[in-house]
CSV table of C-alpha atoms and ligand atoms in Angstrom, one decimal:
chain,number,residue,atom,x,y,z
K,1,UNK,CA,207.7,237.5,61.4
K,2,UNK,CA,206.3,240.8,61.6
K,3,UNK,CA,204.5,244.0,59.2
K,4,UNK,CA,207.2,246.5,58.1
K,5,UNK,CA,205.6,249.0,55.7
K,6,UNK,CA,202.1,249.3,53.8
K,7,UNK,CA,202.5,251.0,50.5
K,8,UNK,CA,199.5,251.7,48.6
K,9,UNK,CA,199.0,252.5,45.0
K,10,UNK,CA,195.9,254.1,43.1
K,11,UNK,CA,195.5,252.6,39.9
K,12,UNK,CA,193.5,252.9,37.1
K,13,UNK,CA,190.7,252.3,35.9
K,14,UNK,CA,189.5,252.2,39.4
K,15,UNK,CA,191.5,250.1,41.7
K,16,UNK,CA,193.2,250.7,45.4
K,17,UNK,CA,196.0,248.2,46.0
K,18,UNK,CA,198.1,247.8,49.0
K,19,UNK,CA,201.5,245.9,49.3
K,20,UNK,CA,202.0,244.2,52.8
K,21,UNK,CA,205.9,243.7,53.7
K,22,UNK,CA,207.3,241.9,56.3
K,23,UNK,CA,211.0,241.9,58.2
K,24,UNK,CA,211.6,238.6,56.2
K,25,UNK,CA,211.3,239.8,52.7
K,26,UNK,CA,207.7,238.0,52.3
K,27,UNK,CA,205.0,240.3,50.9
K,28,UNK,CA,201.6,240.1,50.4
K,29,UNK,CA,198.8,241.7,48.0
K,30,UNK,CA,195.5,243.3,48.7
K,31,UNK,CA,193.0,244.7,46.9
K,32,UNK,CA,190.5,248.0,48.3
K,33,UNK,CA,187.3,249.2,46.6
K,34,UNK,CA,187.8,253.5,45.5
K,35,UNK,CA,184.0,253.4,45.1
K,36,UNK,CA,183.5,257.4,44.9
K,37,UNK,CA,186.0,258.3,48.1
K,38,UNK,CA,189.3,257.1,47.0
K,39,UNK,CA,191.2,259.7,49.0
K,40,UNK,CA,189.7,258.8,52.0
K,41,UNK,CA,190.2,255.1,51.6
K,42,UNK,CA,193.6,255.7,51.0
K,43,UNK,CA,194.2,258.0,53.7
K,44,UNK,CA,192.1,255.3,56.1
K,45,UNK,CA,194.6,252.4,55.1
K,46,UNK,CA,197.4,254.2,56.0
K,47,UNK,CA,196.0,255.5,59.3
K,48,UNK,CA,194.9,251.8,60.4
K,49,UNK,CA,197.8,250.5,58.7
K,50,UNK,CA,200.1,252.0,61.1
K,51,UNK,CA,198.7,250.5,63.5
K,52,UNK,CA,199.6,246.9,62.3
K,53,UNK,CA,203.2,247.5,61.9
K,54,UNK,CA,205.3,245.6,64.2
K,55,UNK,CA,202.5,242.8,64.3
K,56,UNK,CA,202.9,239.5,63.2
K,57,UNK,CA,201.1,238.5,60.0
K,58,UNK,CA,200.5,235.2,60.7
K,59,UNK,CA,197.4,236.4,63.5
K,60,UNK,CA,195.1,237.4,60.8
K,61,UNK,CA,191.7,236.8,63.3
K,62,UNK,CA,193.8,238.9,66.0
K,63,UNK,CA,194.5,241.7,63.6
K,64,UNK,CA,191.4,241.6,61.9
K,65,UNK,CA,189.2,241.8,65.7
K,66,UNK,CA,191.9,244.8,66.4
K,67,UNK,CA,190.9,246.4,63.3
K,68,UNK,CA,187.0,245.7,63.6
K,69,UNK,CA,186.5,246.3,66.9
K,70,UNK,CA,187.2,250.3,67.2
K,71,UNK,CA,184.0,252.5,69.0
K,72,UNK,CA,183.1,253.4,65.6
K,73,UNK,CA,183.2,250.1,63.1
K,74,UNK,CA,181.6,248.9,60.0
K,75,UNK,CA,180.8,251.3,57.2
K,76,UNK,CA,182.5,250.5,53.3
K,77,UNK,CA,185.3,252.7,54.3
K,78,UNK,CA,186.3,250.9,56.7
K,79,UNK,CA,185.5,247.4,55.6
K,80,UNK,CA,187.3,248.1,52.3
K,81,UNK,CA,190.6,248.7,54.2
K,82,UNK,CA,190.1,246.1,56.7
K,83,UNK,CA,189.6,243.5,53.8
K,84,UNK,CA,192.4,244.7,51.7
K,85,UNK,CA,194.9,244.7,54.6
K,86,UNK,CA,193.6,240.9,55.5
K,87,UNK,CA,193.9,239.5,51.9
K,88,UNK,CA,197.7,240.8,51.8
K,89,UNK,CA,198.0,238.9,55.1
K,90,UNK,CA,196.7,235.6,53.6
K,91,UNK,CA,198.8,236.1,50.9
K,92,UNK,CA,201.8,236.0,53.0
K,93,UNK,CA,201.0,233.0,55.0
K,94,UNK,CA,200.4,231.4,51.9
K,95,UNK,CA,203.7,232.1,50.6
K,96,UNK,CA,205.4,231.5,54.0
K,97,UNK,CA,203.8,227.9,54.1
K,98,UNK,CA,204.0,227.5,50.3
K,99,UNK,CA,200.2,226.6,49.2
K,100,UNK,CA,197.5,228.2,48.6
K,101,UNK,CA,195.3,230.0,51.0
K,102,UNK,CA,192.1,227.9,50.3
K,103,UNK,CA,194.1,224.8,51.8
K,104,UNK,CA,194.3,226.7,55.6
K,105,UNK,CA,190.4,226.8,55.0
K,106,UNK,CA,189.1,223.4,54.1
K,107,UNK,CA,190.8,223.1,50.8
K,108,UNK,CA,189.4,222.5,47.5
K,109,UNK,CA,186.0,221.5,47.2
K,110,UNK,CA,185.2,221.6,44.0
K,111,UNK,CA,187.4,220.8,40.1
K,112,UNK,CA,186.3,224.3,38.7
K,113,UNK,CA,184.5,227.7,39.0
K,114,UNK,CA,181.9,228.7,36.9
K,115,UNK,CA,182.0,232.7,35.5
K,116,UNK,CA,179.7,234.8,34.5
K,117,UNK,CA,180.9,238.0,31.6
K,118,UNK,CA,178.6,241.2,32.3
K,119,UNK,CA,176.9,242.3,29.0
K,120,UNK,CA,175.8,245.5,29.4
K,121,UNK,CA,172.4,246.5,29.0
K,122,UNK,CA,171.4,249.5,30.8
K,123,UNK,CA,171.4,252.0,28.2
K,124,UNK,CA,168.7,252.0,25.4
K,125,UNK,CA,169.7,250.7,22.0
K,126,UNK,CA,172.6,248.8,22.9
K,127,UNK,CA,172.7,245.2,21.3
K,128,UNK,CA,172.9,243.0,23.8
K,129,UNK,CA,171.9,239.9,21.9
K,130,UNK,CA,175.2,240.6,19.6
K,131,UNK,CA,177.3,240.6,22.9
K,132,UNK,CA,175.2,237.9,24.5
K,133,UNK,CA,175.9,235.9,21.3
K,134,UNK,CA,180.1,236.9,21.6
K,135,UNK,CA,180.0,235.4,25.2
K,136,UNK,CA,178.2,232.3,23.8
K,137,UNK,CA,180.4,232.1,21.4
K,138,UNK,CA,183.5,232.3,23.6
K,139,UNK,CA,182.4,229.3,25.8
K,140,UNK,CA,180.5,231.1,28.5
K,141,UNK,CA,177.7,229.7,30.6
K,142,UNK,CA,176.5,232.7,31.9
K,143,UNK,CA,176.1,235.9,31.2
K,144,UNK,CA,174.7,239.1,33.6
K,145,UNK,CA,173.1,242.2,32.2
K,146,UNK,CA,171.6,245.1,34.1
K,147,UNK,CA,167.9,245.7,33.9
K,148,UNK,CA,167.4,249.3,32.9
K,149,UNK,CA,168.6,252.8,32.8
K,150,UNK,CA,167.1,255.4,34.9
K,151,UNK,CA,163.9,254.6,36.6
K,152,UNK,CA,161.3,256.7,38.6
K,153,UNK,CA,159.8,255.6,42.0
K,154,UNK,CA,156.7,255.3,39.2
K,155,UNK,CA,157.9,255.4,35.7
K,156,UNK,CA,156.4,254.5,32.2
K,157,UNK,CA,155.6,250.9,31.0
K,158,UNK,CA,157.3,252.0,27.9
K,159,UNK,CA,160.9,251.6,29.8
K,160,UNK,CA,159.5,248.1,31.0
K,161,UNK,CA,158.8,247.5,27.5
K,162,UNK,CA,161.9,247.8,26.6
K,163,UNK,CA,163.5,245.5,29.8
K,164,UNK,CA,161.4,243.1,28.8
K,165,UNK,CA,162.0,243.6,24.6
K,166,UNK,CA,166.2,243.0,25.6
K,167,UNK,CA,165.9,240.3,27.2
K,168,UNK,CA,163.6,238.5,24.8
K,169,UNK,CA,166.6,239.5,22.2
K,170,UNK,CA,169.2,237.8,24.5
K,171,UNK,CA,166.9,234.7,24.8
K,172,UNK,CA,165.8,234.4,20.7
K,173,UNK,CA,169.6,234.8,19.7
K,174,UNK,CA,170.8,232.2,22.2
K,175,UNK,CA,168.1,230.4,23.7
K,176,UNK,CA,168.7,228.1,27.0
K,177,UNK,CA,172.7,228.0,26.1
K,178,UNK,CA,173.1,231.3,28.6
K,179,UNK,CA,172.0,231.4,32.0
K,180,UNK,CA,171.4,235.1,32.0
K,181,UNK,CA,171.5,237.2,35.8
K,182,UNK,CA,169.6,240.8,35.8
K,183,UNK,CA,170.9,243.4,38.0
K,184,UNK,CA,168.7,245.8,38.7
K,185,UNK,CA,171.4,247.7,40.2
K,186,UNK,CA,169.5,249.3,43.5
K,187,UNK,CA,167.9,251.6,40.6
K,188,UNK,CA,164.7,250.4,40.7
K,189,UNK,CA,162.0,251.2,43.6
K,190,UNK,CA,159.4,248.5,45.1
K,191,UNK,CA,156.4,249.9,43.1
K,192,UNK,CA,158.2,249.0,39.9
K,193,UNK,CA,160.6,246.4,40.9
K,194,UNK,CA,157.5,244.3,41.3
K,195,UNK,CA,156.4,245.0,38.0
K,196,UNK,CA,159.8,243.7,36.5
K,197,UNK,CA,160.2,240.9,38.9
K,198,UNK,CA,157.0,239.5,37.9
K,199,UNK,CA,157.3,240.6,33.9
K,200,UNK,CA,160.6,239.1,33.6
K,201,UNK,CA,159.4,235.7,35.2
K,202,UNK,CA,158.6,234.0,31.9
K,203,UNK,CA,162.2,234.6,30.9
K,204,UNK,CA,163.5,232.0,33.8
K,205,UNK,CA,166.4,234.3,34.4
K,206,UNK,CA,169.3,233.1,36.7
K,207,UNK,CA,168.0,235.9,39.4
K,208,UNK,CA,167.1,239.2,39.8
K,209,UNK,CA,169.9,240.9,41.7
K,210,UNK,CA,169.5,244.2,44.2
K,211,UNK,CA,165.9,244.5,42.8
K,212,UNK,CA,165.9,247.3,45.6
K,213,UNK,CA,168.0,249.2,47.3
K,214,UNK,CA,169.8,247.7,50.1
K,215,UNK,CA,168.2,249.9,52.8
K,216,UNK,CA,164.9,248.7,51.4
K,217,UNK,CA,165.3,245.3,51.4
K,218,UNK,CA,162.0,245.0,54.0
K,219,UNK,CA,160.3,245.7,50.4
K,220,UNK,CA,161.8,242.6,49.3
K,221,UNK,CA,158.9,240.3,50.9
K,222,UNK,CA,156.5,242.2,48.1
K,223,UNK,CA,158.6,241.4,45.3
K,224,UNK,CA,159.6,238.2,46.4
K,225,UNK,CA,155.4,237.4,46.3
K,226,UNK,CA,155.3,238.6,42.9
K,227,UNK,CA,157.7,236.0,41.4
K,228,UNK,CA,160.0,232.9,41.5
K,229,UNK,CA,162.7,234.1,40.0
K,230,UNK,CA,165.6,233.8,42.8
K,231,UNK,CA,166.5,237.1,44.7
K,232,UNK,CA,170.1,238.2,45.4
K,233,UNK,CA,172.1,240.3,46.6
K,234,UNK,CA,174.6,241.7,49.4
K,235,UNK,CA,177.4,243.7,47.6
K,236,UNK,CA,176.9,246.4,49.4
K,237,UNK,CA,177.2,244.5,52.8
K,238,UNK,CA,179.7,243.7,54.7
K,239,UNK,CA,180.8,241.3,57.9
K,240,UNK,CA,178.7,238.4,59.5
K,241,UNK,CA,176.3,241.1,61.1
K,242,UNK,CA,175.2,243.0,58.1
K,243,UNK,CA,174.2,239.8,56.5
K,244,UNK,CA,172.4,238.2,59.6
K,245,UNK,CA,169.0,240.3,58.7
K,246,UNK,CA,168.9,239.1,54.8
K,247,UNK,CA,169.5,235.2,56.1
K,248,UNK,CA,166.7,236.0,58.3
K,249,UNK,CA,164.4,237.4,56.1
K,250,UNK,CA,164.1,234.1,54.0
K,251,UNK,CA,163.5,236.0,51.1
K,252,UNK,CA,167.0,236.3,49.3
K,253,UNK,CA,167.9,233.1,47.7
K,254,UNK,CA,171.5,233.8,46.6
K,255,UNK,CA,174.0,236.2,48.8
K,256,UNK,CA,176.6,238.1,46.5
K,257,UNK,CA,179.6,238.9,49.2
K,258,UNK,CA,182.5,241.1,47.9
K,259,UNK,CA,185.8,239.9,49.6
K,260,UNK,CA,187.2,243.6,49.2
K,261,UNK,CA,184.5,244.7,51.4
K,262,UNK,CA,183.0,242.3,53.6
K,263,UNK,CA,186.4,242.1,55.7
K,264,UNK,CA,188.0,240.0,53.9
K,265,UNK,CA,188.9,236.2,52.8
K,266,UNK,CA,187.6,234.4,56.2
K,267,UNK,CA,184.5,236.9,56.5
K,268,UNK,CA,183.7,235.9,53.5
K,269,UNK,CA,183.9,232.4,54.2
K,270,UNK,CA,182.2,232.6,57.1
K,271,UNK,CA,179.1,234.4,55.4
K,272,UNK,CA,179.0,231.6,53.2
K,273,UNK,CA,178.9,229.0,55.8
K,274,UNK,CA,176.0,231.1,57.8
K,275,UNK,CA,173.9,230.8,54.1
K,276,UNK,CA,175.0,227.6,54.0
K,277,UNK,CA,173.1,226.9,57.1
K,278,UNK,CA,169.5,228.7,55.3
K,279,UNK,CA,170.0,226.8,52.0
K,280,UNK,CA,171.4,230.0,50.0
K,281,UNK,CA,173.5,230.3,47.0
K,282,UNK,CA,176.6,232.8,46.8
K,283,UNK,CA,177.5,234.2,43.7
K,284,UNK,CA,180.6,236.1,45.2
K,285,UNK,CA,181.1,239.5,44.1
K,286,UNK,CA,184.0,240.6,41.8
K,287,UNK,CA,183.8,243.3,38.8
K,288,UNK,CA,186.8,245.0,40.4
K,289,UNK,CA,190.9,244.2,39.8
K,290,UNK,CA,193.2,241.6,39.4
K,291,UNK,CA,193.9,241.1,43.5
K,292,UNK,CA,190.3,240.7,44.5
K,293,UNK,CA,189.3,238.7,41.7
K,294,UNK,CA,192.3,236.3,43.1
K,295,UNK,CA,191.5,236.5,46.5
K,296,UNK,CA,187.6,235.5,45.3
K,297,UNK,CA,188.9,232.6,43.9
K,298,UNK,CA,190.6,231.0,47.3
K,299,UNK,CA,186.5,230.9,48.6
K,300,UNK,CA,185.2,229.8,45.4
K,301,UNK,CA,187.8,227.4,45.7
K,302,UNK,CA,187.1,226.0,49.2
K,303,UNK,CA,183.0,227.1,49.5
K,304,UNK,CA,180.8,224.2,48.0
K,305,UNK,CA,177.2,226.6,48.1
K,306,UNK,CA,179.3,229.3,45.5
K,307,UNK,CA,177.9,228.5,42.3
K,308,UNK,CA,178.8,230.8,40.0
K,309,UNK,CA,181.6,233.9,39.9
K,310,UNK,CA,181.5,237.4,38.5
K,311,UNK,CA,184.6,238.7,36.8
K,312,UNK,CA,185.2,241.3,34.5
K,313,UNK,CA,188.2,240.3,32.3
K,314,UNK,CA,188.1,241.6,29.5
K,315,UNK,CA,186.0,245.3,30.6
K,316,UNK,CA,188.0,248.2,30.1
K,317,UNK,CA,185.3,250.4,31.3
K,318,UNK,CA,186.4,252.7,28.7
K,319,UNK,CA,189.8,253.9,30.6
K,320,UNK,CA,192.1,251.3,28.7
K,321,UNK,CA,193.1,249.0,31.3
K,322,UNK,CA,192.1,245.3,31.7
K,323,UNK,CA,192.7,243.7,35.0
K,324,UNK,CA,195.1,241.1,33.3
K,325,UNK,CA,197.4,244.0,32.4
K,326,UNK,CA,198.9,243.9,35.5
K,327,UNK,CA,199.1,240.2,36.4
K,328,UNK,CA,202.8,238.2,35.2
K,329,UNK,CA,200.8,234.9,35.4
K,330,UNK,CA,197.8,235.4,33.3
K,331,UNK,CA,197.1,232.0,33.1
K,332,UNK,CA,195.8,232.1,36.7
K,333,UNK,CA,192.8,233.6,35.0
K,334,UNK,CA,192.2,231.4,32.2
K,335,UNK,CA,189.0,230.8,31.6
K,336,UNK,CA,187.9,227.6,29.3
K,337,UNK,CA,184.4,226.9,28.2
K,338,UNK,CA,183.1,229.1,30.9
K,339,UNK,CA,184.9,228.3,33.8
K,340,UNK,CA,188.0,228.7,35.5
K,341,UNK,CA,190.5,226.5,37.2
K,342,UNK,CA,191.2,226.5,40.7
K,343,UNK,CA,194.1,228.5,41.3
K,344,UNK,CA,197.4,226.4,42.7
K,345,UNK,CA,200.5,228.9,43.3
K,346,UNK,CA,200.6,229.8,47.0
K,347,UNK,CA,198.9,232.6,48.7
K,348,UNK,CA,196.5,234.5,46.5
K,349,UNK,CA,198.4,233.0,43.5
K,350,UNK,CA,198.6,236.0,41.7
K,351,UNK,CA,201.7,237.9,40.9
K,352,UNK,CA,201.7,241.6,39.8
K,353,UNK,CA,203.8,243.6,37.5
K,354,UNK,CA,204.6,245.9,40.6
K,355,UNK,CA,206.6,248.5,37.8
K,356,UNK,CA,203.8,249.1,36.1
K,357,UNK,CA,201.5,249.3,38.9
K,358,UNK,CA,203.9,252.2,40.4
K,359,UNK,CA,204.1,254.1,36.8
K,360,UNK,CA,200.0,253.7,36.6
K,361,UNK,CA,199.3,254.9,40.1
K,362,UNK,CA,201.5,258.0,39.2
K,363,UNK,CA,199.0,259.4,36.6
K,364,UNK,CA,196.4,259.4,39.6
K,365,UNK,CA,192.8,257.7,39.8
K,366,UNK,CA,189.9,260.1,39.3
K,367,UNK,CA,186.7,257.5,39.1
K,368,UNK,CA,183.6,258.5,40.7
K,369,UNK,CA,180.5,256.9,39.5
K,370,UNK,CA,178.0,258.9,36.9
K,371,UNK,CA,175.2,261.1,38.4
K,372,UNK,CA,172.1,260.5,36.9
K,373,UNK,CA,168.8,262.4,36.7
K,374,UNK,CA,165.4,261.6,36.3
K,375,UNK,CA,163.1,263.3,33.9
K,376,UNK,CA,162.1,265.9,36.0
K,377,UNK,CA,165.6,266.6,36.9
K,378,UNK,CA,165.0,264.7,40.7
K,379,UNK,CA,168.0,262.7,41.1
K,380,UNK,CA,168.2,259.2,40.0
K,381,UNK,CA,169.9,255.8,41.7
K,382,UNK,CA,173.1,254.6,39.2
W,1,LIG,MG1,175.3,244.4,41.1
């Protein structure tokens, strides 16, 4: 068998898909992240896509070394399009052997997945205990909200007030029925991060995750003294060497791997087997579309230290699409008292409405994350 073309379609809200196709009719899905460089993503995948055509699928470590392995490597950029392209292959060996792609890696290893829905919560005044109470309500376990708005290196106690006052809502109007995750999104610095870390404690959330920015993650050993609420994060790393510090460290207790940028499927499950190895949880992941949220799935499916699994059916973010709008079998999504079932069609097990797909990617994708300020106008983290 070998690669014949590599179309890719921007969709919205904020989605990069690519469509792997093969001399023998078999194609496969993947999924990039836009982030805030979509043009350059797209131009990338089809500059390092031509490079695959003529290969044969079936050598996914081959390709993905070739891909890897340039002078200049790593970076989301390039991670993105590397992980894309290697879900799309998985989901063509899949289909060529007819199972699905967590059997060529262990197979299943678990009855069902666990999902969290993401509440909201970093804008002042919004009722998160009403939605916190809607995801109860719908069967949900978990629930993740994110910390706070803006927030100075040194800020007021007021704005900690009012972290601490939401999650005290979430917590009277539900209780212990909601395990309940707080991102703090990279906003936060390490002179306040403490300060929340150790304020939040007697909330017993699920963890804190990216209580700093990743490139200050050496402030992590402060925080981490400050409280035992468990530490995550890592979706803003990618491959087996990016992660090799944070195992290290010993101060992150749960690793939160994206498959669309990590490099892919097997990176991923090779990440989890090196946190395996330091007695950390992964909670993979997975606010993005349809195709990565599948391709999640095949790890969850086959990693026994995943515990839980982002996913954001459901979340419009206010641009009208939900990722199930452009999946023919929505029931590989179905969630049920808070968790879904492992996937069983071959390859990523997803198949996508590919007309509207084409008609959505002509109207263009324009996300780019919102710019925030800080009251003295000094720019702030989103
Ligand atoms: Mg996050």
């Amino acid at each position: 068998m070998k690669i014949t073309s590599i179309d890719v379609y921007k969709v919205k809200p904020r989605w990069i898909f690519i469509k792997v196709g093969t001399d023998e009719g078999i194609y496969g899905w993947g999924e990039l992240i836009s982030g805030t460089k979509t043009e350059t993503v797209v131009a990338g995948v089809k500059e390092m896509g031509e490079t695959i055509i003529g290969k044969n699928p079936m050598q996914i470590e081959d390709i993905w070394q070739t891909l890897y392995r340039s002078f200049f490597r790593g970076g989301p950029i390039n991670m993105t399009i590397l992980s894309g392209i290697e879900m799309a292959l998985w989901d063509i060996k899949g289909k060529y052997f007819n199972i699905p792609v967590y059997e060529f890696l262990g197979g299943r290893s678990r009855d069902r997945i666990m999902v969290y829905s993401w509440i909201g919560g970093d804008r002042p005044g919004q009722t998160v205990a009403d939605e916190a109470l809607d995801r109860k309500n719908k069967g949900f376990k978990a629930i993740k909200m994110n910390a706070t708005s803006e927030m100075h290196y040194v800020d007021s106690f007021k704005k900690v007030d009012e972290v601490l006052k939401r999650v005290d809502s979430i917590r009277s109007a539900v209780g212990y029925d909601l395990e309940i995750g707080i991102d703090f999104h990279g906003r936060v610095h390490k002179p306040m991060a403490k300060v929340l870390a150790k304020e939040l404690e007697k909330y017993r959330p699920m963890f804190i995750e990216e209580p700093v920015l990743p490139e200050n993650d050496d402030a992590l050993i402060e925080i981490a003294s400050h409280t035992s609420i468990p530490i995550a994060t890592g979706e803003r790393l990618y491959t087996r060497w990016g992660f090799k510090d944070v195992f290290r460290s010993g101060l992150v207790d749960i690793i939160q791997p994206d498959v669309a940028m990590t490099g892919g499927i097997l990176e991923t499950k090779k990440i989890a087997a090196m946190a395996e190895a330091f007695d950390i949880a992964v909670a993979p992941h997975a606010p993005y579309g349809p195709i990565a949220l599948a391709a999640t799935l095949q790890v969850d499916s086959c990693t026994p230290n995943v515990f839980i699994q982002e996913q954001s059916l459901g979340i419009h973010y206010n641009m009208g699409f939900d990722l199930l709008d452009f999946v023919k079998n929505k029931e590989i999504f179905s969630y049920k008292d808070g968790f879904v079932d492992i996937p069983q069609k071959p390859g990523l097990g997803i198949e996508i409405d590919e007309d509207l797909v084409k008609s959505v990617a002509e109207e263009g994708l324009h996300w780019t994350n919102p710019k925030w300020r800080n009251y003295d106008g000094t720019i702030a983290e989103w």
